[in-house]
Amino acid sequence: MVRSFKIMVLLLLLALLLALPFVPGCGENDTSPKDNGAVTELSEQELRQILDDSMLEFKEAETYRITMDINGSMELSGGHPTGLIVSAAGAQLVVDQISGEIQMNMEMSGETVFDGKLEKLQDMSLEVYMLKDVIYIKSTIPGEGEQWLKTSVSDEIRETFNVNMVKKELEALESPTKIEFLRYETFGGSECYVIKLVPNEHKLRDYAIRQEQQLADVEINWDKIEDITDIYREISYVTWIAKDTKLLKKMDVNGVLEFTDEYAYSHTFDFTKMLVEASGQSEIYDYNKEVSIILPEEAKEAIEIRP
C-alpha cells in the first residue's frame, strides 16, 4: 500500500509540472455575450495589460481560498513494468498571507494497469496545517491508517509550503508566448474576460525546475534539455478575469509532458518513455476575507519529527 501511495503522489506531482500547484474546480457559469452577442475584440496589448493587472491583484491579496480538481494519467513504456496509472485529486487551500499560515486538504484516488493487470488504488487523503513555526501533516493511507506528524518550519518546508508558493507558480503565466481573447462570460457573479494563453518558455522552464527539485523520485537531466518543448508536448491555460476588479476567478489547464530515458530517470519505475497527461480546473475566491485556520484537537498528539 505504501508503494501505491508513492505511485499516486508521483503522478500527482508530475501532473503539477503541467497543471501548476493549484487547479480548482469550476462552478456553474452562464455565457454573457457583450453588445447583444457581438464580441468586441481586444488587442494583444490590452490582453497583456489585463493579465498583468490580474497577476498584480493576486500577488497583493492578503487572503484567499482555492478549490482544486486534477485529473492525470501516466503511461510507461519500454521498461518494466509497462502500464498506465490514472489518478484524480480534489483539494482545498486556504491562504493567510498576513499570518503566513496555510491549510490544505487533499483527497486522491486512482488505478493502475501494469502488464495487463488492473488494480484499483484505495482512496488516500492528506491534511496540512502550516502555522507560524510548526507544520502538522495528517496522512490517511490504506493499510497504514491515520497518522499525524509535526516538525519545525525549516527553510526547505517554507520553500515547499510557503504562502508565496502559488505566486511563484503563477510566474509561468507572466509574459505569455501567445495570448488570445475567447469571449466574455459571467462567472461567480462577475462578468469576466475569458483569455487563453501559452506560457513563456523561459518562465515555464524555471517553474518546471523548481517543481522537479521537489520530486525526490524523479531526476531530470536539464543539461540535455535545450528547448523546454522537448518535454512539454502541449501546454495551455484558459483564465477567467473579472472585468471590474481584475481578480483571477478561475483557470483551466491542459497539458502533455513526455520524458524519455535520455532526459529523466525514476527510482520507482524503469522506462524508456514516460507520457504524462493532465487537466485541471481552478477556482479562486474569498479574496481579502477573514479566514481562520484552526488546528484540530487530535493534531496535538502528533508525532514530532526532528529536522
PDB file of N, CA and C in Angstrom, residues 94-103 129-133 161 163 291-294:
ATOM      1  N   VAL A  94      -6.471  27.161   1.850  1.00  0.00           N
ATOM      2  CA  VAL A  94      -6.749  28.441   2.491  1.00  0.00           C
ATOM      3  C   VAL A  94      -5.406  29.128   2.729  1.00  0.00           C
ATOM      4  N   VAL A  95      -5.283  30.356   2.280  1.00  0.00           N
ATOM      5  CA  VAL A  95      -4.020  31.082   2.412  1.00  0.00           C
ATOM      6  C   VAL A  95      -4.246  32.381   3.169  1.00  0.00           C
ATOM      7  N   ASP A  96      -3.455  32.568   4.227  1.00  0.00           N
ATOM      8  CA  ASP A  96      -3.470  33.808   5.003  1.00  0.00           C
ATOM      9  C   ASP A  96      -2.071  34.388   4.952  1.00  0.00           C
ATOM     10  N   GLN A  97      -1.891  35.374   4.089  1.00  0.00           N
ATOM     11  CA  GLN A  97      -0.564  35.938   3.913  1.00  0.00           C
ATOM     12  C   GLN A  97      -0.167  36.877   5.040  1.00  0.00           C
ATOM     13  N   ILE A  98      -1.116  37.332   5.819  1.00  0.00           N
ATOM     14  CA  ILE A  98      -0.802  38.209   6.948  1.00  0.00           C
ATOM     15  C   ILE A  98      -0.094  37.420   8.048  1.00  0.00           C
ATOM     16  N   SER A  99      -0.658  36.270   8.411  1.00  0.00           N
ATOM     17  CA  SER A  99      -0.054  35.442   9.454  1.00  0.00           C
ATOM     18  C   SER A  99       0.987  34.469   8.898  1.00  0.00           C
ATOM     19  N   GLY A 100       0.988  34.279   7.580  1.00  0.00           N
ATOM     20  CA  GLY A 100       1.908  33.325   6.977  1.00  0.00           C
ATOM     21  C   GLY A 100       1.456  31.886   7.138  1.00  0.00           C
ATOM     22  N   GLU A 101       0.167  31.665   7.375  1.00  0.00           N
ATOM     23  CA  GLU A 101      -0.349  30.324   7.613  1.00  0.00           C
ATOM     24  C   GLU A 101      -1.146  29.811   6.407  1.00  0.00           C
ATOM     25  N   ILE A 102      -1.135  28.491   6.241  1.00  0.00           N
ATOM     26  CA  ILE A 102      -1.942  27.878   5.190  1.00  0.00           C
ATOM     27  C   ILE A 102      -2.592  26.603   5.722  1.00  0.00           C
ATOM     28  N   GLN A 103      -3.668  26.213   5.074  1.00  0.00           N
ATOM     29  CA  GLN A 103      -4.320  24.932   5.351  1.00  0.00           C
ATOM     30  C   GLN A 103      -4.655  24.291   4.015  1.00  0.00           C
ATOM     31  N   TYR A 129      -1.443  21.626   7.873  1.00  0.00           N
ATOM     32  CA  TYR A 129      -1.662  22.871   8.611  1.00  0.00           C
ATOM     33  C   TYR A 129      -0.289  23.480   8.868  1.00  0.00           C
ATOM     34  N   MET A 130       0.010  24.542   8.151  1.00  0.00           N
ATOM     35  CA  MET A 130       1.291  25.210   8.356  1.00  0.00           C
ATOM     36  C   MET A 130       1.055  26.462   9.175  1.00  0.00           C
ATOM     37  N   LEU A 131       1.497  26.427  10.439  1.00  0.00           N
ATOM     38  CA  LEU A 131       1.371  27.572  11.321  1.00  0.00           C
ATOM     39  C   LEU A 131       2.677  28.364  11.285  1.00  0.00           C
ATOM     40  N   LYS A 132       2.839  29.304  12.187  1.00  0.00           N
ATOM     41  CA  LYS A 132       3.986  30.196  12.117  1.00  0.00           C
ATOM     42  C   LYS A 132       5.310  29.450  12.221  1.00  0.00           C
ATOM     43  N   ASP A 133       5.420  28.538  13.201  1.00  0.00           N
ATOM     44  CA  ASP A 133       6.696  27.869  13.445  1.00  0.00           C
ATOM     45  C   ASP A 133       6.649  26.353  13.282  1.00  0.00           C
ATOM     46  N   PHE A 161       5.908  24.736   1.135  1.00  0.00           N
ATOM     47  CA  PHE A 161       4.537  25.067   1.523  1.00  0.00           C
ATOM     48  C   PHE A 161       4.317  26.551   1.767  1.00  0.00           C
ATOM     49  N   VAL A 163       3.406  30.417   1.801  1.00  0.00           N
ATOM     50  CA  VAL A 163       2.214  31.075   1.270  1.00  0.00           C
ATOM     51  C   VAL A 163       2.492  31.743  -0.067  1.00  0.00           C
ATOM     52  N   VAL A 291     -10.095  34.827   7.362  1.00  0.00           N
ATOM     53  CA  VAL A 291     -10.016  33.372   7.408  1.00  0.00           C
ATOM     54  C   VAL A 291      -9.542  32.948   8.799  1.00  0.00           C
ATOM     55  N   SER A 292      -9.875  31.737   9.155  1.00  0.00           N
ATOM     56  CA  SER A 292      -9.485  31.207  10.454  1.00  0.00           C
ATOM     57  C   SER A 292      -8.944  29.793  10.246  1.00  0.00           C
ATOM     58  N   ILE A 293      -7.649  29.621  10.474  1.00  0.00           N
ATOM     59  CA  ILE A 293      -7.021  28.314  10.330  1.00  0.00           C
ATOM     60  C   ILE A 293      -6.857  27.727  11.727  1.00  0.00           C
ATOM     61  N   ILE A 294      -7.670  26.715  12.037  1.00  0.00           N
ATOM     62  CA  ILE A 294      -7.712  26.136  13.379  1.00  0.00           C
ATOM     63  C   ILE A 294      -7.181  24.710  13.334  1.00  0.00           C
TER      64      ILE A 294
END
